XYZ file of C-alpha atoms in Angstrom:
726
model
C -22.346 77.803 -48.046
C -25.931 79.018 -48.254
C -28.564 78.297 -45.683
C -29.760 74.718 -46.245
C -33.339 73.600 -46.556
C -34.677 72.073 -43.367
C -33.483 68.458 -43.776
C -36.681 66.609 -42.745
C -38.576 68.325 -45.597
C -36.417 66.847 -48.345
C -38.494 64.624 -50.591
C -41.778 66.326 -49.584
C -41.988 68.575 -52.657
C -45.196 67.092 -54.139
C -46.997 67.721 -50.861
C -45.622 71.169 -50.042
C -45.199 72.508 -53.559
C -48.395 71.214 -55.152
C -51.152 69.851 -52.910
C -51.141 72.411 -50.078
C -50.886 75.439 -52.431
C -53.826 74.069 -54.439
C -55.871 73.984 -51.208
C -54.773 77.309 -49.681
C -54.351 79.343 -52.859
C -50.872 80.428 -51.729
C -47.499 79.110 -52.892
C -45.365 77.390 -50.273
C -41.872 78.684 -50.970
C -42.635 82.124 -52.403
C -45.024 84.919 -51.595
C -47.301 84.318 -54.556
C -50.880 83.324 -55.112
C -51.903 80.009 -56.611
C -55.231 79.025 -58.050
C -57.361 76.990 -55.649
C -57.892 73.807 -57.604
C -60.541 72.151 -55.433
C -64.172 73.258 -55.440
C -66.417 74.057 -52.496
C -65.675 70.652 -50.971
C -62.111 70.176 -49.745
C -60.459 67.134 -48.156
C -58.826 66.793 -44.776
C -55.201 65.871 -45.501
C -53.918 63.203 -43.103
C -50.173 62.519 -43.136
C -49.318 59.082 -41.787
C -46.137 57.207 -40.989
C -43.968 55.818 -38.236
C -42.092 57.906 -35.702
C -39.273 59.926 -37.222
C -40.619 60.139 -40.779
C -40.995 63.895 -40.435
C -44.734 64.292 -39.836
C -44.270 67.084 -37.279
C -41.490 68.619 -39.367
C -43.887 69.014 -42.297
C -46.352 70.883 -40.085
C -43.551 73.043 -38.691
C -42.528 73.864 -42.258
C -46.093 74.789 -43.184
C -46.407 76.967 -40.080
C -43.144 78.695 -40.892
C -43.961 79.396 -44.548
C -47.630 80.403 -44.111
C -47.169 82.463 -40.944
C -48.802 85.913 -41.361
C -49.971 85.017 -44.880
C -53.317 83.518 -43.828
C -55.217 82.737 -40.613
C -53.161 79.912 -39.114
C -53.654 77.575 -36.146
C -50.978 75.062 -35.168
C -52.076 72.602 -32.483
C -50.344 69.535 -31.085
C -52.634 67.010 -29.415
C -51.144 65.673 -26.186
C -52.232 63.152 -23.602
C -54.185 64.557 -20.633
C -51.820 66.071 -18.085
C -49.108 66.946 -20.608
C -48.486 70.585 -21.351
C -45.122 70.945 -23.081
C -45.346 72.081 -26.664
C -42.878 71.219 -29.379
C -41.174 74.511 -30.276
C -41.496 75.494 -33.890
C -38.445 76.277 -35.959
C -37.290 79.852 -36.334
C -39.957 82.117 -37.808
C -42.798 79.668 -37.328
C -45.746 79.292 -34.986
C -45.199 77.070 -31.933
C -47.538 74.100 -31.745
C -49.962 74.834 -28.905
C -50.698 71.740 -26.757
C -54.271 70.522 -26.342
C -55.461 67.466 -24.405
C -59.194 67.321 -25.157
C -61.592 68.280 -27.921
C -62.727 71.531 -26.318
C -59.137 72.561 -25.732
C -58.357 71.887 -29.400
C -61.168 74.271 -30.353
C -59.919 76.827 -27.814
C -56.424 76.750 -29.293
C -57.818 77.180 -32.794
C -59.995 80.123 -31.729
C -57.019 81.771 -29.979
C -54.988 81.481 -33.179
C -57.684 82.517 -35.654
C -59.549 85.240 -33.728
C -56.947 88.010 -34.318
C -57.413 87.558 -38.077
C -61.092 86.609 -38.303
C -62.554 88.554 -35.391
C -64.576 87.529 -32.343
C -66.531 84.253 -32.387
C -69.808 85.550 -30.848
C -71.483 82.111 -30.764
C -68.602 79.680 -30.238
C -66.793 81.722 -27.567
C -69.685 81.726 -25.029
C -70.196 78.026 -25.737
C -66.556 77.301 -24.880
C -66.882 79.261 -21.639
C -70.118 77.449 -20.769
C -68.485 74.005 -20.885
C -65.254 74.920 -19.062
C -66.293 75.699 -15.546
C -64.953 74.155 -12.372
C -66.304 72.782 -9.127
C -66.574 75.015 -6.092
C -63.533 74.557 -3.888
C -61.372 72.998 -6.630
C -58.429 75.418 -6.649
C -56.355 73.474 -9.184
C -59.284 73.160 -11.578
C -60.047 76.863 -11.177
C -56.468 77.916 -11.977
C -56.274 75.657 -15.043
C -59.599 76.846 -16.456
C -58.878 80.504 -15.761
C -55.615 80.216 -17.663
C -57.563 78.829 -20.632
C -60.189 81.571 -20.316
C -57.474 84.230 -20.174
C -55.993 83.052 -23.473
C -59.416 83.263 -25.130
C -60.242 86.674 -23.674
C -56.925 88.146 -24.796
C -57.060 86.580 -28.271
C -60.598 87.863 -28.845
C -59.715 91.350 -27.630
C -62.099 91.317 -24.665
C -59.338 91.860 -22.092
C -55.759 93.019 -22.407
C -52.620 92.346 -20.450
C -50.312 89.553 -19.424
C -51.934 86.111 -19.580
C -51.089 85.319 -15.951
C -52.458 88.640 -14.696
C -55.631 88.305 -16.754
C -56.163 84.761 -15.420
C -55.795 85.971 -11.816
C -58.158 88.889 -12.344
C -60.692 86.666 -14.095
C -60.588 84.156 -11.240
C -61.240 86.912 -8.706
C -64.145 88.285 -10.740
C -65.818 84.887 -11.146
C -65.438 83.930 -7.474
C -66.786 87.335 -6.405
C -69.757 86.809 -8.704
C -70.414 83.366 -7.179
C -70.299 84.808 -3.659
C -72.526 87.731 -4.581
C -75.158 85.462 -6.136
C -75.140 83.171 -3.109
C -75.372 86.045 -0.646
C -78.212 87.734 -2.497
C -80.453 84.661 -2.342
C -83.135 84.832 0.363
C -82.843 81.077 0.841
C -80.369 78.367 -0.207
C -79.932 78.019 -3.933
C -80.630 74.512 -5.206
C -77.626 73.268 -7.141
C -78.949 71.283 -10.066
C -75.736 69.427 -10.884
C -74.105 67.063 -8.435
C -70.627 68.150 -9.471
C -71.134 71.684 -8.145
C -70.121 73.389 -11.382
C -73.435 75.085 -12.220
C -73.057 78.138 -9.914
C -69.556 78.668 -11.328
C -70.788 78.377 -14.924
C -73.533 80.912 -14.227
C -70.952 83.303 -12.733
C -68.599 82.809 -15.706
C -71.384 83.691 -18.114
C -72.389 86.763 -16.085
C -68.833 88.068 -16.185
C -68.512 87.278 -19.884
C -71.775 89.124 -20.563
C -70.295 92.220 -18.944
C -67.676 92.157 -21.715
C -69.802 91.038 -24.640
C -73.502 90.487 -25.187
C -74.550 86.829 -25.129
C -77.969 87.112 -26.762
C -76.809 85.842 -30.206
C -75.228 82.801 -28.589
C -78.271 82.047 -26.417
C -80.553 82.262 -29.433
C -78.294 80.080 -31.566
C -77.884 77.319 -28.988
C -81.528 77.600 -27.908
C -82.679 76.722 -31.434
C -80.728 73.452 -31.253
C -82.042 72.134 -27.935
C -85.602 71.262 -27.000
C -86.944 72.014 -23.559
C -87.145 68.802 -21.477
C -90.641 67.571 -20.603
C -91.909 68.861 -17.301
C -89.694 71.957 -17.307
C -91.597 75.238 -17.195
C -90.159 78.314 -18.815
C -87.286 78.502 -21.236
C -83.957 77.515 -19.650
C -80.771 79.470 -20.308
C -79.381 77.790 -23.435
C -75.764 78.333 -22.380
C -76.321 76.919 -18.892
C -78.097 73.979 -20.482
C -75.133 73.507 -22.832
C -72.728 73.308 -19.870
C -75.068 70.997 -17.924
C -75.348 68.557 -20.822
C -71.611 68.619 -21.464
C -70.756 67.693 -17.877
C -73.188 64.785 -17.888
C -70.810 63.047 -20.296
C -71.590 60.213 -22.679
C -74.084 60.942 -25.447
C -74.809 64.370 -23.952
C -71.159 65.391 -24.232
C -71.006 64.060 -27.776
C -74.024 66.173 -28.723
C -72.492 69.298 -27.199
C -69.160 68.746 -28.959
C -71.034 68.292 -32.223
C -72.849 71.566 -31.596
C -69.604 73.402 -30.845
C -68.071 72.110 -34.079
C -71.154 73.324 -35.978
C -70.793 76.754 -34.379
C -67.135 76.924 -35.326
C -67.660 75.977 -38.965
C -70.659 78.273 -39.361
C -68.913 81.287 -37.888
C -65.798 80.820 -39.994
C -67.937 80.421 -43.122
C -69.926 83.563 -42.240
C -66.753 85.679 -42.086
C -65.983 84.754 -45.703
C -68.723 86.811 -47.308
C -68.798 88.564 -50.659
C -65.942 90.989 -49.942
C -63.497 88.322 -48.816
C -64.573 86.146 -51.727
C -63.954 88.896 -54.280
C -60.592 89.664 -52.706
C -59.683 85.959 -52.867
C -58.665 86.045 -49.245
C -57.245 82.673 -48.215
C -59.237 80.497 -45.849
C -57.686 79.403 -42.542
C -55.048 76.696 -42.358
C -55.306 74.352 -39.354
C -52.308 72.138 -38.564
C -53.188 69.329 -36.160
C -50.219 67.278 -34.995
C -50.546 63.814 -33.391
C -54.194 63.506 -34.436
C -54.180 59.798 -33.520
C -54.596 60.883 -29.882
C -58.241 60.779 -28.690
C -58.798 64.546 -28.837
C -57.365 64.711 -32.349
C -59.516 61.820 -33.546
C -62.547 63.500 -31.986
C -61.899 66.768 -33.799
C -61.348 65.112 -37.175
C -64.353 62.808 -36.811
C -66.712 65.674 -35.998
C -65.320 67.816 -38.804
C -65.695 64.979 -41.311
C -69.228 64.243 -40.098
C -70.285 67.844 -40.727
C -68.668 67.958 -44.140
C -70.380 64.690 -45.126
C -73.876 66.235 -44.839
C -75.072 66.755 -48.411
C -77.382 69.717 -47.738
C -75.345 71.500 -45.093
C -76.093 75.251 -45.130
C -72.497 76.390 -44.735
C -69.620 75.033 -46.794
C -66.272 75.805 -45.275
C -63.016 75.718 -47.194
C -60.737 75.463 -44.200
C -57.548 73.615 -45.052
C -56.822 71.008 -42.389
C -53.530 69.117 -42.427
C -53.220 66.527 -39.659
C -50.676 63.860 -38.758
C -51.182 60.350 -37.465
C -48.704 57.833 -36.095
C -48.960 54.664 -38.168
C -51.436 53.884 -40.920
C -55.224 54.256 -41.024
C -56.931 50.832 -40.930
C -59.284 50.214 -43.840
C -62.236 49.449 -41.565
C -61.697 52.712 -39.695
C -61.893 54.847 -42.842
C -63.482 52.688 -45.562
C -64.029 55.500 -48.093
C -60.851 57.479 -47.470
C -58.791 58.264 -50.564
C -55.192 57.107 -50.308
C -52.469 58.707 -52.405
C -48.697 58.320 -52.513
C -46.454 61.384 -52.542
C -45.644 60.767 -56.207
C -49.369 61.063 -57.046
C -49.281 64.684 -55.857
C -46.716 65.883 -58.390
C -47.929 69.038 -60.175
C -49.603 68.518 -63.525
C -48.251 70.040 -66.709
C -50.128 72.680 -68.723
C -53.847 73.176 -68.201
C -54.559 69.879 -66.516
C -54.394 71.167 -62.929
C -58.139 71.085 -62.188
C -58.366 67.630 -63.723
C -55.407 66.571 -61.600
C -57.110 67.874 -58.437
C -60.139 65.708 -59.186
C -57.841 62.758 -59.762
C -56.167 63.333 -56.397
C -59.405 63.618 -54.404
C -63.128 64.023 -54.876
C -65.903 62.939 -52.583
C -67.289 59.538 -53.500
C -69.990 59.137 -50.857
C -71.540 60.481 -47.690
C -69.561 58.379 -45.258
C -67.489 60.810 -43.143
C -64.270 59.036 -44.127
C -64.909 60.030 -47.772
C -63.655 63.484 -46.818
C -60.235 62.145 -45.886
C -57.149 62.231 -48.116
C -54.525 59.942 -46.590
C -50.925 60.534 -47.665
C -48.283 58.218 -46.160
C -44.906 59.881 -45.724
C -42.281 57.675 -47.327
C -38.550 57.380 -46.580
C -36.093 59.730 -48.236
C -34.156 58.757 -51.337
C -30.404 58.605 -51.745
C -30.402 61.922 -53.629
C -32.147 63.577 -50.670
C -29.374 62.332 -48.386
C -26.776 63.568 -50.849
C -28.412 67.013 -50.812
C -28.160 67.131 -47.030
C -24.473 66.191 -47.204
C -23.795 68.988 -49.690
C -23.442 71.305 -46.707
C -20.085 69.682 -45.971
C -16.881 69.792 -47.968
C -16.909 66.883 -50.424
C -13.131 66.651 -50.019
C -13.557 65.237 -46.501
C -16.378 62.804 -47.293
C -16.173 59.314 -48.687
C -17.530 59.470 -52.267
C -20.176 56.846 -51.479
C -21.101 58.147 -48.019
C -24.644 59.061 -49.115
C -25.281 55.503 -50.296
C -23.899 54.065 -47.069
C -25.942 56.425 -44.927
C -29.099 55.702 -46.915
C -28.495 51.958 -46.610
C -27.956 52.239 -42.851
C -31.064 54.345 -42.195
C -33.337 52.991 -44.933
C -34.140 56.624 -45.758
C -35.551 57.284 -42.275
C -35.700 61.120 -42.138
C -34.977 61.625 -38.429
C -32.039 59.220 -38.427
C -30.751 60.493 -41.767
C -30.978 64.097 -40.620
C -29.167 63.452 -37.330
C -26.393 61.498 -39.030
C -26.019 64.057 -41.826
C -25.781 66.841 -39.247
C -23.102 64.848 -37.414
C -21.210 64.303 -40.677
C -21.362 68.017 -41.500
C -20.139 68.878 -38.002
C -17.223 66.438 -38.316
C -16.276 67.834 -41.721
C -16.310 71.367 -40.346
C -13.845 70.122 -37.733
C -11.625 69.129 -40.677
C -12.212 65.425 -40.032
C -12.633 62.916 -42.835
C -15.712 60.693 -42.636
C -16.036 57.166 -44.042
C -19.056 54.829 -43.961
C -17.726 52.871 -40.975
C -17.479 56.117 -38.948
C -21.182 56.987 -39.133
C -22.418 55.536 -35.843
C -19.350 56.727 -33.934
C -19.808 60.414 -34.761
C -20.665 63.026 -32.117
C -23.311 65.671 -32.600
C -22.494 69.370 -32.674
C -23.231 69.399 -28.918
C -20.624 66.680 -28.333
C -23.034 63.847 -27.514
C -22.865 60.462 -29.297
C -25.229 60.535 -32.258
C -26.655 57.078 -31.456
C -27.562 58.216 -27.947
C -29.338 61.307 -29.256
C -31.195 59.312 -31.895
C -32.400 56.635 -29.496
C -33.643 59.229 -27.016
C -35.711 60.698 -29.836
C -36.952 57.435 -31.355
C -37.553 55.661 -28.004
C -38.488 58.411 -25.506
C -39.444 56.058 -22.651
C -36.166 55.720 -20.753
C -37.126 52.532 -18.914
C -38.036 50.684 -22.103
C -35.034 52.134 -23.938
C -32.667 50.889 -21.232
C -34.284 47.457 -21.366
C -33.998 47.266 -25.127
C -30.301 48.181 -25.007
C -29.565 44.764 -23.527
C -32.544 42.689 -24.652
C -31.916 43.532 -28.325
C -28.892 41.225 -28.155
C -31.163 38.194 -27.690
C -32.370 36.123 -30.633
C -36.108 36.217 -29.914
C -38.707 37.107 -27.302
C -38.284 33.895 -25.342
C -34.511 34.319 -25.165
C -34.938 37.976 -24.250
C -37.192 36.978 -21.351
C -34.576 34.523 -20.095
C -31.952 37.273 -20.308
C -34.224 39.713 -18.468
C -34.660 37.176 -15.680
C -30.908 36.563 -15.467
C -30.193 40.304 -15.292
C -33.068 40.803 -12.822
C -34.572 43.641 -14.806
C -37.155 45.310 -12.594
C -40.400 47.034 -13.401
C -44.123 46.943 -12.703
C -44.666 44.444 -15.523
C -44.322 40.716 -14.944
C -42.479 40.104 -18.215
C -40.022 42.914 -19.057
C -39.301 41.581 -22.558
C -43.021 41.483 -23.377
C -43.404 45.022 -22.065
C -40.503 46.220 -24.237
C -41.946 44.461 -27.293
C -45.369 45.987 -26.618
C -43.752 49.415 -26.360
C -42.296 48.963 -29.849
C -45.738 47.986 -31.122
C -47.306 51.073 -29.519
C -44.629 53.253 -31.093
C -45.529 51.720 -34.473
C -42.062 50.241 -34.983
C -43.531 46.808 -35.634
C -46.665 44.722 -35.439
C -47.396 42.255 -32.648
C -44.422 39.895 -32.629
C -44.654 36.111 -32.045
C -42.465 34.551 -29.376
C -39.977 33.076 -31.851
C -39.525 36.340 -33.800
C -36.781 38.913 -33.092
C -37.571 41.323 -30.279
C -36.638 44.316 -32.482
C -37.696 43.955 -36.105
C -36.532 47.332 -37.430
C -33.053 46.992 -38.888
C -32.289 50.659 -38.188
C -33.447 50.458 -34.587
C -31.550 47.201 -34.051
C -28.341 48.742 -35.445
C -28.658 51.783 -33.178
C -29.460 49.724 -30.083
C -26.623 47.249 -30.617
C -24.110 50.019 -31.234
C -25.233 51.928 -28.156
C -25.154 48.732 -26.056
C -21.569 48.188 -27.172
C -20.595 51.815 -26.541
C -22.079 51.958 -23.045
C -21.083 48.458 -21.924
C -19.643 48.337 -18.379
C -16.344 46.497 -17.675
C -16.244 42.786 -18.676
C -16.663 41.501 -15.108
C -19.958 43.390 -14.653
C -23.050 41.101 -15.001
C -24.571 43.663 -17.379
C -21.472 43.912 -19.572
C -21.424 43.004 -23.247
C -19.226 39.957 -22.638
C -21.243 38.568 -19.725
C -24.512 38.975 -21.618
C -23.195 37.101 -24.653
C -21.710 34.370 -22.461
C -25.092 33.869 -20.840
C -26.816 33.768 -24.229
C -24.227 31.272 -25.510
C -24.943 28.913 -22.594
C -28.691 29.472 -22.950
C -28.679 28.244 -26.550
C -26.337 25.341 -25.769
C -28.639 24.148 -22.978
C -31.943 24.801 -24.721
C -31.492 22.715 -27.863
C -28.880 21.038 -30.022
C -30.468 22.733 -33.028
C -29.427 26.142 -31.685
C -25.719 25.581 -32.206
C -25.620 28.421 -34.741
C -26.957 30.875 -32.145
C -24.485 29.625 -29.552
C -21.608 30.142 -31.977
C -22.877 33.600 -32.874
C -22.798 34.746 -29.252
C -19.323 33.273 -28.790
C -18.126 35.352 -31.725
C -19.911 38.454 -30.389
C -18.009 37.997 -27.126
C -14.730 38.000 -29.049
C -14.108 34.244 -28.935
C -13.312 33.837 -32.611
C -10.753 31.091 -31.942
C -13.345 28.963 -30.146
C -15.795 29.355 -33.035
C -13.146 28.418 -35.580
C -12.179 25.326 -33.575
C -15.787 24.121 -33.430
C -16.371 24.722 -37.133
C -13.069 23.020 -38.015
C -13.829 20.005 -35.827
C -17.217 19.531 -37.446
C -15.718 20.014 -40.914
C -13.224 17.221 -40.298
C -15.536 14.839 -38.460
C -18.792 14.970 -40.429
C -19.138 12.673 -43.427
C -22.899 12.678 -44.052
C -23.798 14.739 -47.110
C -26.793 16.428 -45.523
C -24.693 17.745 -42.616
C -23.086 20.309 -44.936
C -26.331 22.304 -44.822
C -26.103 22.576 -41.054
C -22.428 23.521 -41.234
C -22.997 26.243 -43.829
C -25.988 27.564 -41.898
C -23.902 27.767 -38.703
C -21.106 29.531 -40.575
C -23.482 32.018 -42.194
C -25.468 32.735 -39.035
C -22.608 33.104 -36.578
C -20.858 35.510 -38.976
C -23.714 37.995 -38.440
C -22.545 38.521 -34.845
C -22.084 42.135 -33.719
C -18.487 43.033 -32.984
C -17.335 43.290 -29.336
C -16.453 46.612 -27.708
C -13.188 47.978 -29.023
C -9.972 47.720 -27.036
C -9.513 51.431 -27.579
C -6.331 51.119 -29.550
C -5.052 48.022 -27.766
C -2.804 45.535 -29.499
C -4.847 42.367 -29.003
C -6.072 40.693 -32.171
C -9.427 38.945 -31.668
C -8.426 37.741 -28.196
C -9.396 34.269 -27.071
C -11.908 35.269 -24.407
C -12.730 38.831 -25.382
C -12.047 40.099 -21.851
C -8.790 41.751 -22.835
C -10.463 43.958 -25.390
C -10.931 43.559 -29.112
C -9.396 45.265 -32.122
C -10.865 45.026 -35.592
C -8.417 43.106 -37.784
C -11.028 41.086 -39.660
C -9.860 42.193 -43.101
C -6.224 41.423 -42.331
C -7.054 37.997 -40.889
C -9.320 37.181 -43.842
C -6.487 37.993 -46.243
C -3.993 35.823 -44.338
C -1.810 38.624 -42.970
C -1.732 37.032 -39.488
C -1.155 33.470 -40.652
C 1.732 32.994 -38.212
C -0.709 33.311 -35.292
C -2.677 30.236 -36.430
C 0.008 27.614 -36.993
C -1.800 25.273 -34.578
C -4.549 24.848 -37.169
C -4.298 22.594 -40.220
C -4.876 23.939 -43.727
C -8.631 23.478 -43.542
C -8.773 25.168 -40.130
C -6.783 28.171 -41.350
C -9.075 28.441 -44.376
C -12.172 28.340 -42.133
C -10.613 31.045 -39.968
C -10.061 33.286 -42.987
C -13.543 32.522 -44.335
C -15.247 33.299 -41.021
C -13.526 36.672 -40.665
C -14.338 37.591 -44.269
C -18.028 36.828 -43.762
C -18.011 38.592 -40.408
C -16.735 41.778 -42.015
C -19.159 41.505 -44.939
C -22.112 41.402 -42.508
C -21.511 45.056 -41.594
C -23.940 47.598 -43.132
C -21.014 49.615 -44.485
C -19.312 46.589 -46.133
C -20.861 47.138 -49.553
C -18.702 45.830 -52.376
C -19.933 48.644 -54.614
C -18.379 51.308 -52.368
C -15.796 49.459 -50.247
C -12.668 48.022 -51.927
C -12.044 45.757 -48.912
C -15.552 44.313 -49.244
C -15.027 43.586 -52.937
C -11.738 41.840 -52.160
C -13.342 39.769 -49.427
C -16.255 38.743 -51.671
C -13.709 37.187 -53.966
C -11.896 35.659 -50.990
C -15.115 33.968 -49.808
C -15.390 32.155 -53.111
C -11.720 31.166 -53.032
C -11.883 29.777 -49.493
C -15.086 27.800 -50.117
C -13.554 26.419 -53.298
C -10.452 25.424 -51.350
C -12.551 23.666 -48.693
C -14.699 21.885 -51.296
C -11.597 20.110 -52.597
C -10.725 18.896 -49.097
C -13.946 17.182 -48.137
C -14.891 13.846 -49.554
C -18.688 14.219 -49.427
C -19.313 17.969 -49.128
C -17.448 19.022 -52.258
C -20.551 19.519 -54.439
C -22.466 21.709 -51.954
C -19.356 23.671 -51.008
C -18.583 24.156 -54.693
C -22.044 25.640 -55.301
C -21.602 27.910 -52.293
C -18.225 28.996 -53.727
C -20.065 30.194 -56.829
C -23.213 31.616 -55.169
C -22.001 33.279 -51.975
C -19.711 35.909 -53.563
C -22.538 36.965 -55.880
C -25.051 37.195 -53.009
C -22.548 39.103 -50.844
C -21.982 41.667 -53.603
C -25.739 42.140 -53.961
C -26.251 42.352 -50.176
C -28.581 39.345 -50.314
C -28.959 36.397 -47.927
C -26.273 33.809 -48.608
C -28.017 30.694 -50.010
C -27.394 27.337 -48.336
C -27.340 24.722 -51.102
C -28.865 21.310 -50.519
C -26.582 18.277 -50.623
C -26.983 15.638 -53.319
C -28.313 13.106 -50.838
C -30.910 15.290 -49.169
């Protein structure tokens, strides 16, 4: 087997093969030039989508394919205090972490300087705003490490980054001491934070390596001398002073630094580079929804929105954002689907570029091209599975996997990798095996996926149990019963808010499910079942469902369906059948058939209990002895001798319940599962049988006998028909 394409990039062809080459002038998957289709004004490409849709993977792919072909900067915006970068894939450029706007610029300069040369204006400006307070050892070490990276990248000093940082620290502190000792009297420190003497020393040491006159002139032309100040102040010291004052002053300085960056990059692309068609830089900005990323994009877009700006840059910027961009946040942004980016045929490429994006106004957001990353298709999943021997895979495994994940790239990739690993171990894989597979490292695939999709361990552990509750209110009652601890007053609310922050769902009302994502719910429920402690533990699967059963019984008579569902989830199928059979025999009112059918339909969606691990029990009475999956056999009447205590109607209800219970599984698709097709037919037969044995419900049950098999085959919600008298 050949080396496969990186799985998360399946389905991204229009973006990688058409749009980015038309901006950079270089093909993505081959070392060839492409015509730059956009004019002097280029958009900022913003890739949006929920966690796991492959936003970072796209940037990693771009870094890998454009490495050493053009000036490239790959930056990942992190929260302040974080420092770990996401390693790039083999052959790529690791995403350098940055926590504030200035650090983003520093990382870009470090990446671009070896190819573009020294930034004589921007570099001194970056040094001027990154001093530290006298006596702050931690601040000194952090800033000197940043300075060392810049000095090495710009060729001003050579050596190991740690050694250069230590030497630079010693030089700056010696310069501070020398300046203080040379003064005949005490030097008045103009800034309360004590950073000004350090900034002056930093600039003195930098001047010993590179002249600062061009920078002082450039910044001096952009700042007026304050009233009452005699003489012309040092423009770089004034830049640092204004930056550290914060607020509007900091905003003005950041705007100036962005102007310096764009101007210097544009200046390097003179006539010679233009004639040689040298590609402009490519900046990859991951997690741009973080404050520093938003700041960088906003300032860049503001500069590009100026109609008469003297320097027009053609830097290609591709950024990612978690979630969508609200309309009021970017009113003039152009939004395009991936399909809109497909390459045009013949000579219509320039016309296609204009159709994809062109500036429509001078609002900064007009420079934004928003492209939401969409889920993968079934054919993409099939391509990922092609790495495994088809002989060992169920012929409809791609459809089952796509249905389970909804095309979610991270989940689909992890599951496909697990399938390929199992096949290479000479193990056959069917749709019902998907969530039970181990990864190549031997860990359960659901555990690995949840750690990736829900990184906060506290909230993940909460959701593993709270996902079993019907809604937020029930989840809060369960959290109180389990005594879930944490700094928040309401653990269920905190877990729900975490899902909102992670863009898994919008703000959820109290009566709505705690976890709205079907994929996330499936993973959480399966992992809760897999990791459940013994049945007598208060946190066990069985004890949780027993509590939830009692909660719904006590809360309202209208929640009988939920109570039955939790009884079935605990393995108490016999108890559920008895209650449904009793109501079937006792109720005469026509309208009560709606309630009965609703209870039957709802309780059959119960998750299955933890397996007995090969035990011999068949849907045990209390679930404590373990549970083995014999739903298909029971639905087809193969264990009829075990239910002789029930009358004909009761045995039919038992078969019907187990058929519906099996059909609720994501892998029970009649189009790919012969058992599911058989049970769809059985549902109709059993409902037809029951309709002939009830004096007043026969019409509604007869309609259900016709409609439910059809809905089950189509994977639709089973309709509850109204009675004649309702």
